[in-house]
Coordinates of N, CA and C in Angstrom, one line a residue:
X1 N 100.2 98.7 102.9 CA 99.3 99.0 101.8 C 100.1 99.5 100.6
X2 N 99.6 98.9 99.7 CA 100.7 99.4 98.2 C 99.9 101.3 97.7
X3 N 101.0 101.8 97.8 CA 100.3 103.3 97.2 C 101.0 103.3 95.8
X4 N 100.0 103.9 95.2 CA 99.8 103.9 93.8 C 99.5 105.4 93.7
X5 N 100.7 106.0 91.9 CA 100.2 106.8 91.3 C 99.7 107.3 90.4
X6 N 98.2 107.4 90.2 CA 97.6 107.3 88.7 C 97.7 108.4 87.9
X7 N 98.4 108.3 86.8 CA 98.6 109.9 85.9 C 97.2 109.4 84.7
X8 N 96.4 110.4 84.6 CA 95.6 110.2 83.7 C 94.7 110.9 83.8
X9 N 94.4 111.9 82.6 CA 93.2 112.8 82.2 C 91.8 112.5 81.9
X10 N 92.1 111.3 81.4 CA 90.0 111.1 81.1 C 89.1 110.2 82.6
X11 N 88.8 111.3 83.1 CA 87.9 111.5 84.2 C 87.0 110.0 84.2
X12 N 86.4 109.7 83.4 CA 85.6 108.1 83.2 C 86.8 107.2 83.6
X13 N 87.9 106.9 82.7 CA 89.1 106.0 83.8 C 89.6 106.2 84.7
X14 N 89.8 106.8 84.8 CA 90.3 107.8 86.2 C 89.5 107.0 87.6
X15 N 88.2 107.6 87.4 CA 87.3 106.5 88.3 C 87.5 105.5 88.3
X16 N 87.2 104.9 87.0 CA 87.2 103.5 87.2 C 88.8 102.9 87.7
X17 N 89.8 103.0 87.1 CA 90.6 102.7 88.0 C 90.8 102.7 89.2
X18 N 91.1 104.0 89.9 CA 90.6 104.5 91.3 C 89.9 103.5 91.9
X19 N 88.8 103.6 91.3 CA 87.6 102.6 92.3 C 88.3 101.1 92.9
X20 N 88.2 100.4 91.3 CA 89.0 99.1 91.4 C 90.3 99.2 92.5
X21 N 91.0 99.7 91.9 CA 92.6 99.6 92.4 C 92.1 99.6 94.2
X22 N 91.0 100.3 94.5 CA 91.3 101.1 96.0 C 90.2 99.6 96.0
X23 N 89.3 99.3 96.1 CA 88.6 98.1 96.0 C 89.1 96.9 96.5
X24 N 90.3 96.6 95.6 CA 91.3 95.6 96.2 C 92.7 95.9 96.7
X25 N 92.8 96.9 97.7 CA 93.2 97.2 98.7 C 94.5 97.8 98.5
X26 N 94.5 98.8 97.3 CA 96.1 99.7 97.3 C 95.3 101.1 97.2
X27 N 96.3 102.0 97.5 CA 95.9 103.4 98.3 C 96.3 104.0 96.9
X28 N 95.4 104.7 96.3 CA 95.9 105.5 95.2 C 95.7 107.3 95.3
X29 N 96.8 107.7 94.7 CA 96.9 109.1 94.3 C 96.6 108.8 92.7
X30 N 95.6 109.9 92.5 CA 95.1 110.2 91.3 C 95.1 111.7 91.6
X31 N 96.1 112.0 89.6 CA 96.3 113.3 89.4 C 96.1 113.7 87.9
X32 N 95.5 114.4 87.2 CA 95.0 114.7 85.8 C 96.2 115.1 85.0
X33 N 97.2 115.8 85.7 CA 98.2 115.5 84.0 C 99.7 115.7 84.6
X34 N 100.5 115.8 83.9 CA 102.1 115.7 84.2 C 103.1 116.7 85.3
X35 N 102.4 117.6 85.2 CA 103.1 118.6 86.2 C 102.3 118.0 87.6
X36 N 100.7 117.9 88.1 CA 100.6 117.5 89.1 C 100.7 116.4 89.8
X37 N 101.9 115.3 88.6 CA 102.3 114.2 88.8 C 103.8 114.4 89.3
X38 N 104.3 115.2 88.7 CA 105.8 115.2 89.3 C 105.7 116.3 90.3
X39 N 105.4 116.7 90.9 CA 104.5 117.4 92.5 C 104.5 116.2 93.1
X40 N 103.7 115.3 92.8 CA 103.6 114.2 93.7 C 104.6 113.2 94.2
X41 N 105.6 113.3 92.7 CA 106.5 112.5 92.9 C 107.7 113.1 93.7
X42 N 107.7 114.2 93.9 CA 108.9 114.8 94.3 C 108.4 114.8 96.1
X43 N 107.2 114.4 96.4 CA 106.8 114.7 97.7 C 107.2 113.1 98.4
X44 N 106.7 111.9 97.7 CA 106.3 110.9 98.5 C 106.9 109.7 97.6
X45 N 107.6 109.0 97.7 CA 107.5 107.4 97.1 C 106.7 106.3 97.0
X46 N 106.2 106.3 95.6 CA 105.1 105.3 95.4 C 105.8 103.9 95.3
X47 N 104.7 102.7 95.3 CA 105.3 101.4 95.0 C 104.8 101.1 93.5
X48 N 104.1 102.0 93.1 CA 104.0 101.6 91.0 C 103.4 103.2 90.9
X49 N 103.3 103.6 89.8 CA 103.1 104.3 88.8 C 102.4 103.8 87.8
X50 N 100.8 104.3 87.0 CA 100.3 103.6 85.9 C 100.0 105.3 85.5
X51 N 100.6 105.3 84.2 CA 100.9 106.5 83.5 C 100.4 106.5 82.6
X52 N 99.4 107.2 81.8 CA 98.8 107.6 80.9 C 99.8 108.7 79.8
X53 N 99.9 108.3 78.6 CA 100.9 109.1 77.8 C 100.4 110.4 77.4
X54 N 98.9 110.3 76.8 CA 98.7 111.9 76.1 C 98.0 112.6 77.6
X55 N 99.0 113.4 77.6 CA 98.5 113.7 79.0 C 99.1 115.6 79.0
X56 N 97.8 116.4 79.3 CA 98.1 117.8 79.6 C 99.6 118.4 79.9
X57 N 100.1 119.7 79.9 CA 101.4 120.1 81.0 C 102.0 118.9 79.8
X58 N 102.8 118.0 80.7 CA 104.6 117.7 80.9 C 103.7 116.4 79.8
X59 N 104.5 115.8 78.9 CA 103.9 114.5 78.3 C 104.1 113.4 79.0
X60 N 103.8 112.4 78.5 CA 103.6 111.1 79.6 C 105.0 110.7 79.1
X61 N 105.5 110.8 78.1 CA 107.1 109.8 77.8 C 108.4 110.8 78.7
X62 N 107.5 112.3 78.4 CA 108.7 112.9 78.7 C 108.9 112.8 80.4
X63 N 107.5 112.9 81.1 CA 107.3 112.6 82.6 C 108.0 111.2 83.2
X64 N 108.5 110.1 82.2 CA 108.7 109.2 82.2 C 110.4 109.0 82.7
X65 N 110.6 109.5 81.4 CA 112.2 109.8 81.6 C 112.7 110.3 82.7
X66 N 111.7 111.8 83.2 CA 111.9 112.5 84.0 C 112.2 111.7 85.5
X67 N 111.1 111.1 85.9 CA 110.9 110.0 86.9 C 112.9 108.8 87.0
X68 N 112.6 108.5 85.8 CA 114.2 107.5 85.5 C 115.0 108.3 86.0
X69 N 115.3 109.3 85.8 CA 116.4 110.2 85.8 C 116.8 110.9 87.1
X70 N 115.9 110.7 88.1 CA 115.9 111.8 88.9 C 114.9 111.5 90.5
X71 N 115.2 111.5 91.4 CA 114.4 111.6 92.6 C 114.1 110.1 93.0
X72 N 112.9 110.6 94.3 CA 112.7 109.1 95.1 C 112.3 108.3 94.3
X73 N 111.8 107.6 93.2 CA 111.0 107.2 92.6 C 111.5 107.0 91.3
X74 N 113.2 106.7 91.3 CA 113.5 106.1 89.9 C 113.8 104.7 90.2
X75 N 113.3 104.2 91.0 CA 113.3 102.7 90.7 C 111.8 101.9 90.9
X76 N 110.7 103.3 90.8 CA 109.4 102.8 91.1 C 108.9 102.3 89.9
X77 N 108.3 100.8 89.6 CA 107.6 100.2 88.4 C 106.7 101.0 87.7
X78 N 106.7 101.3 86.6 CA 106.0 102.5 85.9 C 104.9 101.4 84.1
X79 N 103.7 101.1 84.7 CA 102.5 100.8 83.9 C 102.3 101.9 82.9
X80 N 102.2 101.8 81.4 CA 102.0 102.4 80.9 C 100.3 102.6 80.3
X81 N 99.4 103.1 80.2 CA 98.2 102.9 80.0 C 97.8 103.8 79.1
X82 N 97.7 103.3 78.0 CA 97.1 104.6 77.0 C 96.5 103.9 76.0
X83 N 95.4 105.0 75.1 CA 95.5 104.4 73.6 C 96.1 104.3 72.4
X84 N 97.6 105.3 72.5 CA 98.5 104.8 71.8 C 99.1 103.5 71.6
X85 N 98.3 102.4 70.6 CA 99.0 100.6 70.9 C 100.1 100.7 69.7
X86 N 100.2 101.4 68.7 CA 101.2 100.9 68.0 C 102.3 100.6 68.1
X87 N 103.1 99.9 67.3 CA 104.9 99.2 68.4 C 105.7 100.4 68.3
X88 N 105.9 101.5 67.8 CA 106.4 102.7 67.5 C 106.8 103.3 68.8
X89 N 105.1 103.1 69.2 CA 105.1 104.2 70.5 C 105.2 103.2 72.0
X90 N 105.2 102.2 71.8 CA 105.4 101.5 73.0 C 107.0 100.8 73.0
X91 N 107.9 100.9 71.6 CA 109.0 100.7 71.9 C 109.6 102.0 72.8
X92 N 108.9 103.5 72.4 CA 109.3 104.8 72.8 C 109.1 104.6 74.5
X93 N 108.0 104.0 75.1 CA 107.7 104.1 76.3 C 108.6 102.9 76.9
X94 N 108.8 101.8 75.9 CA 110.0 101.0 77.5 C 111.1 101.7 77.2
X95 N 111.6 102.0 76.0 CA 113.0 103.3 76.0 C 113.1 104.0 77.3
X96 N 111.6 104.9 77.2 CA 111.5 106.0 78.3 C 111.3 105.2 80.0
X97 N 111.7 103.6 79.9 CA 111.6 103.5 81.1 C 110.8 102.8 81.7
X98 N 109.3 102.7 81.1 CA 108.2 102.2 81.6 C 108.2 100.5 81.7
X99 N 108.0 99.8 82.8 CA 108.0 98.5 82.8 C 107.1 97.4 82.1
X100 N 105.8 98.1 81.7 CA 104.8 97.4 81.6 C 103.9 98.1 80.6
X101 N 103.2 97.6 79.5 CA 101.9 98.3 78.7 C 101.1 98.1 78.1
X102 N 99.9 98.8 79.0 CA 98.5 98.5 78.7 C 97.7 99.4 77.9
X103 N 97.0 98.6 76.7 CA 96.5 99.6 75.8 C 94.9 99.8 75.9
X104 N 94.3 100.8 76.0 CA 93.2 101.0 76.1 C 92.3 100.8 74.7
X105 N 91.6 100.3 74.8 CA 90.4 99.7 75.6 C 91.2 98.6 76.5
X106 N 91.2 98.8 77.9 CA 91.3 97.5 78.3 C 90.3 97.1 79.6
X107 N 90.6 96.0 80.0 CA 89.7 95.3 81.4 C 90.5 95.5 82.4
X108 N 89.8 95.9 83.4 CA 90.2 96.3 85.2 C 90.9 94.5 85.0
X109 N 90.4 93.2 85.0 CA 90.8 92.3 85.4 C 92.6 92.2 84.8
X110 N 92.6 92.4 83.6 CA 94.2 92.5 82.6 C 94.8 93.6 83.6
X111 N 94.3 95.1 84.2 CA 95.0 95.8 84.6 C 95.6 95.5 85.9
X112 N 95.2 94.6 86.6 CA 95.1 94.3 88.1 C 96.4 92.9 88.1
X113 N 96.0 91.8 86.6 CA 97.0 91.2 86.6 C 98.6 92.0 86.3
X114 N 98.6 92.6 85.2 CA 99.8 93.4 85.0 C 99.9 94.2 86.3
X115 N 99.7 94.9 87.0 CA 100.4 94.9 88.2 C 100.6 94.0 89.2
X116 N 100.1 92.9 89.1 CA 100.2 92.3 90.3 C 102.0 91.6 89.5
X117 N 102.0 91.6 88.2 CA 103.0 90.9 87.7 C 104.2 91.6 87.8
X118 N 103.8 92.8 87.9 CA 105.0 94.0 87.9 C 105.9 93.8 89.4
X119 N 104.8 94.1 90.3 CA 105.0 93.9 91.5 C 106.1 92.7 92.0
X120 N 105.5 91.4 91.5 CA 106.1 90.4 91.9 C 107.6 90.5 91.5
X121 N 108.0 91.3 90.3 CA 109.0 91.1 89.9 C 110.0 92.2 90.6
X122 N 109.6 93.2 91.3 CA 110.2 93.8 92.7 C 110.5 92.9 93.6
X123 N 109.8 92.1 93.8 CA 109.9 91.7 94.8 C 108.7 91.5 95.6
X124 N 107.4 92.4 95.4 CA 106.3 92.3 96.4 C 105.9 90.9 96.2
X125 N 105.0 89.8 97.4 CA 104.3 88.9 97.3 C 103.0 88.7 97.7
X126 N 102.5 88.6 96.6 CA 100.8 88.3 96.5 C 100.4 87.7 98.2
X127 N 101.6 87.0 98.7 CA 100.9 86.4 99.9 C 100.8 87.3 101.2
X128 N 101.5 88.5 101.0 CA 101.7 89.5 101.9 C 100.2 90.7 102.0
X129 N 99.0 90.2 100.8 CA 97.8 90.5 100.8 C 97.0 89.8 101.2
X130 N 95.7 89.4 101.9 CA 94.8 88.8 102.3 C 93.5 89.6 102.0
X131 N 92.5 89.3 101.1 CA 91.0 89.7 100.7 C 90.2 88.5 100.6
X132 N 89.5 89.3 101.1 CA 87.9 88.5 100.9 C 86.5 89.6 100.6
X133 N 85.8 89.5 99.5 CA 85.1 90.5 99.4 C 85.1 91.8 99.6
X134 N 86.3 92.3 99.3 CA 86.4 93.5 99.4 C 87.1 94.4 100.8
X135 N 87.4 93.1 102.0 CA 88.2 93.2 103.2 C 89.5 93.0 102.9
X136 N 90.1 94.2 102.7 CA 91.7 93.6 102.8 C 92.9 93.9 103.6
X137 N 93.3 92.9 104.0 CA 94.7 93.3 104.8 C 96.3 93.2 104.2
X138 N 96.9 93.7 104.9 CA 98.4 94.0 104.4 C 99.1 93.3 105.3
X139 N 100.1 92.1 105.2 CA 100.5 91.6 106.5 C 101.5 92.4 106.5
X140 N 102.3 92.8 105.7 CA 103.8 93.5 106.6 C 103.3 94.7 106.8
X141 N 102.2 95.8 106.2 CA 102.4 97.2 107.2 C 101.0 96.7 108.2
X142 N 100.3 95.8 108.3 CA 99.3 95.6 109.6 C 98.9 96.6 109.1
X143 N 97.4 96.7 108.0 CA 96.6 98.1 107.6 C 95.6 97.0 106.8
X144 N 94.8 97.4 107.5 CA 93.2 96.8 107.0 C 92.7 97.7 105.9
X145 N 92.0 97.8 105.0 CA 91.0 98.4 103.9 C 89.7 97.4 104.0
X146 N 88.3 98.1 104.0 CA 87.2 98.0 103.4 C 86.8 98.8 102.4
X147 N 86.8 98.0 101.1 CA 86.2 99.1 99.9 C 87.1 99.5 99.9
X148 N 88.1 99.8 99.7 CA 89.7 100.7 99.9 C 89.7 102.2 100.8
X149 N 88.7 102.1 102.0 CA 88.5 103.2 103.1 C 89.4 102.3 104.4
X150 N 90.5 102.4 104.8 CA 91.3 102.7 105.8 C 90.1 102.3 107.1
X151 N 90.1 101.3 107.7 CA 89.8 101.4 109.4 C 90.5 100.8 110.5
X152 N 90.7 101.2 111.5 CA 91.6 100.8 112.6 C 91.1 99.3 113.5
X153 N 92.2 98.6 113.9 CA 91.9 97.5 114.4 C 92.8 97.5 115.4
X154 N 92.5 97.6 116.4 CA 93.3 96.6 117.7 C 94.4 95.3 117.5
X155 N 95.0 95.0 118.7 CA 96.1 94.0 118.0 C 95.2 92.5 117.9
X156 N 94.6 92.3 118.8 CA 93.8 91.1 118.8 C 92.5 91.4 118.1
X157 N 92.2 92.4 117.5 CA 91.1 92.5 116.4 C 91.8 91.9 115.1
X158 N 92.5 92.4 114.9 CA 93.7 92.3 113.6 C 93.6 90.9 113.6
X159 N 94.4 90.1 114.3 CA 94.4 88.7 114.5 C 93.6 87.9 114.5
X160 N 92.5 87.9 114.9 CA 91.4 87.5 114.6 C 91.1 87.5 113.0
X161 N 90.7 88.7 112.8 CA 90.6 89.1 111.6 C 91.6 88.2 110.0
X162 N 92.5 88.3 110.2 CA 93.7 87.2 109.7 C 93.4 86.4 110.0
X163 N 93.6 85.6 110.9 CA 92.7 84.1 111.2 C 91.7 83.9 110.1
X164 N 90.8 84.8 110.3 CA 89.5 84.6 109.3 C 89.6 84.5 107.6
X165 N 90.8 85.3 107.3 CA 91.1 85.9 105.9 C 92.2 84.6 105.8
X166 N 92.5 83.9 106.6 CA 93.2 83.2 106.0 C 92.8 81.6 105.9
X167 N 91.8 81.5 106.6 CA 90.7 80.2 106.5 C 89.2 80.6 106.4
X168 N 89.2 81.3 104.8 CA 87.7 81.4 104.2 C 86.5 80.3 104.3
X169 N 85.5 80.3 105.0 CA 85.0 79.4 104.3 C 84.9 78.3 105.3
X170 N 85.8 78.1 106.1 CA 86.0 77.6 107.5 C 85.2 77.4 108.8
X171 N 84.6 76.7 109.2 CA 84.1 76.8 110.5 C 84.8 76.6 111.9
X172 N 84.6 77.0 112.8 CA 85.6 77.6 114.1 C 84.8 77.2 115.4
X173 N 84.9 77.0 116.2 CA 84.5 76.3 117.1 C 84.4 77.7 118.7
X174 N 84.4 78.3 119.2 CA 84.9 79.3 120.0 C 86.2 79.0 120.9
X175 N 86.2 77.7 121.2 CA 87.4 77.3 122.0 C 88.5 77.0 121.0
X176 N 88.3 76.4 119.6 CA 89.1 76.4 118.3 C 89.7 78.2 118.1
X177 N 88.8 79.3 118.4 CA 89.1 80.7 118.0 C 89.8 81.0 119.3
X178 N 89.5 80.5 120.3 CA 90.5 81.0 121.8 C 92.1 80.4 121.9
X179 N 92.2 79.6 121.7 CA 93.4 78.6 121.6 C 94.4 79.1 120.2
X180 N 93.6 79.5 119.3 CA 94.5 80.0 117.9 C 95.0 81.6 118.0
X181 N 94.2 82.3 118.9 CA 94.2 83.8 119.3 C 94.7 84.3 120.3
X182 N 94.4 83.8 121.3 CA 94.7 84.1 122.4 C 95.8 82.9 122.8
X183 N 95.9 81.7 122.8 CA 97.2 80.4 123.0 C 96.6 79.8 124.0
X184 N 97.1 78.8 124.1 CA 96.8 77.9 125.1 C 96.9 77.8 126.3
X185 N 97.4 79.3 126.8 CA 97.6 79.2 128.1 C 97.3 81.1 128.1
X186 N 95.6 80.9 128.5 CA 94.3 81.6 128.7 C 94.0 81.4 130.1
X187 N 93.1 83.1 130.2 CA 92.3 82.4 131.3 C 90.7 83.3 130.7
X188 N 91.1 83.6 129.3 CA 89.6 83.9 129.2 C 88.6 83.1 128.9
X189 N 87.1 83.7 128.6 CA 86.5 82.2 128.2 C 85.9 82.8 126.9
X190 N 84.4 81.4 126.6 CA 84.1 82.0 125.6 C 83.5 83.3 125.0
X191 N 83.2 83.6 125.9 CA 82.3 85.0 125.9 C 83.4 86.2 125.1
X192 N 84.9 85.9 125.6 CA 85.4 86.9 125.0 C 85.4 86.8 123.2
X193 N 85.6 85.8 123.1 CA 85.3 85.5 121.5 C 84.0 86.5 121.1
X194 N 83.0 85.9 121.6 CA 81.7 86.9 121.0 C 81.7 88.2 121.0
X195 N 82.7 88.7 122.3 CA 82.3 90.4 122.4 C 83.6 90.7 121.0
X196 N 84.8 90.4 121.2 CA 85.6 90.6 120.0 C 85.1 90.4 118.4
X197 N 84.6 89.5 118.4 CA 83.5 89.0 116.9 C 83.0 90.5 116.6
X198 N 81.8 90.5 117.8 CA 80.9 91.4 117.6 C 81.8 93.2 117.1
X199 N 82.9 93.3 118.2 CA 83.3 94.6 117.8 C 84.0 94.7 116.4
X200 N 84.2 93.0 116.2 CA 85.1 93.2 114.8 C 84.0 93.8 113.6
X201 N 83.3 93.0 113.8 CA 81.6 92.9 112.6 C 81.5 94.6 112.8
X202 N 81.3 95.3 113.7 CA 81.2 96.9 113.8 C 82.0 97.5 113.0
X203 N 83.1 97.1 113.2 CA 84.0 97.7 112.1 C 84.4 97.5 110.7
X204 N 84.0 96.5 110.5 CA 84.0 96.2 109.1 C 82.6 96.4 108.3
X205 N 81.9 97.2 109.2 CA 80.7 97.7 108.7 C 79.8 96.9 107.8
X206 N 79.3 97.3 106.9 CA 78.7 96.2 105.8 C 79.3 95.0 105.3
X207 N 80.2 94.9 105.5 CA 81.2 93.9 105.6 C 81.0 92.7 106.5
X208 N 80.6 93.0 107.9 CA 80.5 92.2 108.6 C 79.1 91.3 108.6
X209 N 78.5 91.1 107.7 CA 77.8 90.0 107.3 C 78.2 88.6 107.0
X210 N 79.5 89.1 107.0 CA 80.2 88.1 105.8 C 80.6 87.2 107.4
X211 N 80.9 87.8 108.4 CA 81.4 87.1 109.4 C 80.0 86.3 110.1
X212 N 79.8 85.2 110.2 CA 78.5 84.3 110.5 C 78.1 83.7 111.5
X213 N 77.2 83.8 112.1 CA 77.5 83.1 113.8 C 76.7 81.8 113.3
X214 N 77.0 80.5 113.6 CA 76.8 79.2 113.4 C 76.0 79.0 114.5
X215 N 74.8 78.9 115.4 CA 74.3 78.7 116.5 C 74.8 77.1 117.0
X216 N 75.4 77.6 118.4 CA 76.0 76.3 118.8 C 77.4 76.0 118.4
X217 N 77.5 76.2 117.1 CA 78.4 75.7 116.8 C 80.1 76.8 116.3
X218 N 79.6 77.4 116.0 CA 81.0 78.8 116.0 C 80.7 79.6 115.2
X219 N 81.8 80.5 114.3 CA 82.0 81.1 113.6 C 82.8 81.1 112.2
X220 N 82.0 81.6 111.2 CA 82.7 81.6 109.8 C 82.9 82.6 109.5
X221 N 84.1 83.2 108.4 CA 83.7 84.1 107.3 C 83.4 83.5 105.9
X222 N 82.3 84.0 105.6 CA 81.9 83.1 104.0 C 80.8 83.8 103.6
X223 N 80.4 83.5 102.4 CA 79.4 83.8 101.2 C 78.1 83.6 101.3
X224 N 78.1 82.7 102.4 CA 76.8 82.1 101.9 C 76.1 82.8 103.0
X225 N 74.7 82.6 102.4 CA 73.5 83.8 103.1 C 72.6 82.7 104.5

């Protein structure tokens, strides 16, 4: 799961970032201004930083530098997010370090690309995430999110589950889901498919609508009602 640290004072974005970011499946620390950012930073290593500049305590350029200079977390990708847009102050913030910058007013969709851009240029890949409505998984740390709330899966839940996330939309046969899941040299039958379905659907809570029993014919995850 990508953890994220959000520096930023106005409580309305704050949320709404938060929301989003955790929505499509990264774990965020949100903290109101510069001192209770470098607290955080000195505790744990994030995989981005989106930093808000006019910010209480420590300023956003100077928390910046600070970050460059010093501890786990000077080679962590640093989003800048403010409503200072002039080129003045955004030449001041890639000076101070910052990889990337987004001027407010902006759109969750522009904010979500600029990170995913940032990311990629570490090294992370978009393919190492799987979502569908709001289910998402992590293939290299194996960590599921609904809504961006953390739930535990079994190893053959998991897999299943991937299976599904990675043929949206798909129809599955139960002997098609036994043979992809379990391999071809089984001795379960179909029934285990259904009880696993079913425990998966429990856990993905309102989510599990999405997973569809086809009578007769198998299982999908998909959209349609």
């Amino acid at each position: 799961m990508i953890e994220v640290l959000l520096v930023e004072d106005d409580e309305a974005i704050g949320d709404l970032v938060k929301y989003n970011l955790e929505k499509h499946g990264f774990l965020v620390d949100w903290v109101l201004d510069g001192k209770e950012a470098l607290e955080k930073l000195s505790e744990r290593k994030y995989d981005i930083i989106i930093l808000d500049l006019m910010l209480p305590g420590v300023d956003g350029l100077d928390l910046c530098r600070k970050v460059r200079r010093e501890g786990k977390n000077r080679e962590t990708p640093i989003i800048v997010l403010t409503a200072l847009g002039d080129e003045d102050t955004k030449v001041k913030g890639f000076s101070a370090g910052a990889d990337d910058y987004v001027t407010k007013p902006f759109s969750v969709k522009e904010l979500l690309a600029r990170i995913e851009a940032v990311l990629r240029r570490v090294g992370y890949s978009k393919k190492d995430v799987l979502e569908f409505e709001g289910i998402v998984e992590n293939k290299k740390s194996k960590t599921v999110t609904v809504d961006g709330k953390p739930i535990y899966l079994t190893k053959t839940e998991l897999q299943l589950l991937e299976f599904f996330l990675e043929h949206p939309e798909q129809l599955f046969t139960r002997e098609e889901l036994l043979e992809n899941i379990w391999g071809t040299d089984h001795n379960e039958t179909t029934r285990t498919v259904d009880v696993y379905i079913s425990r998966l659907r429990k856990k993905l809570g309102e989510k599990g609508k999405y997973l569809k029993t086809l009578p007769r014919l198998g299982y999908k995850l998909t959209r349609e009602g």
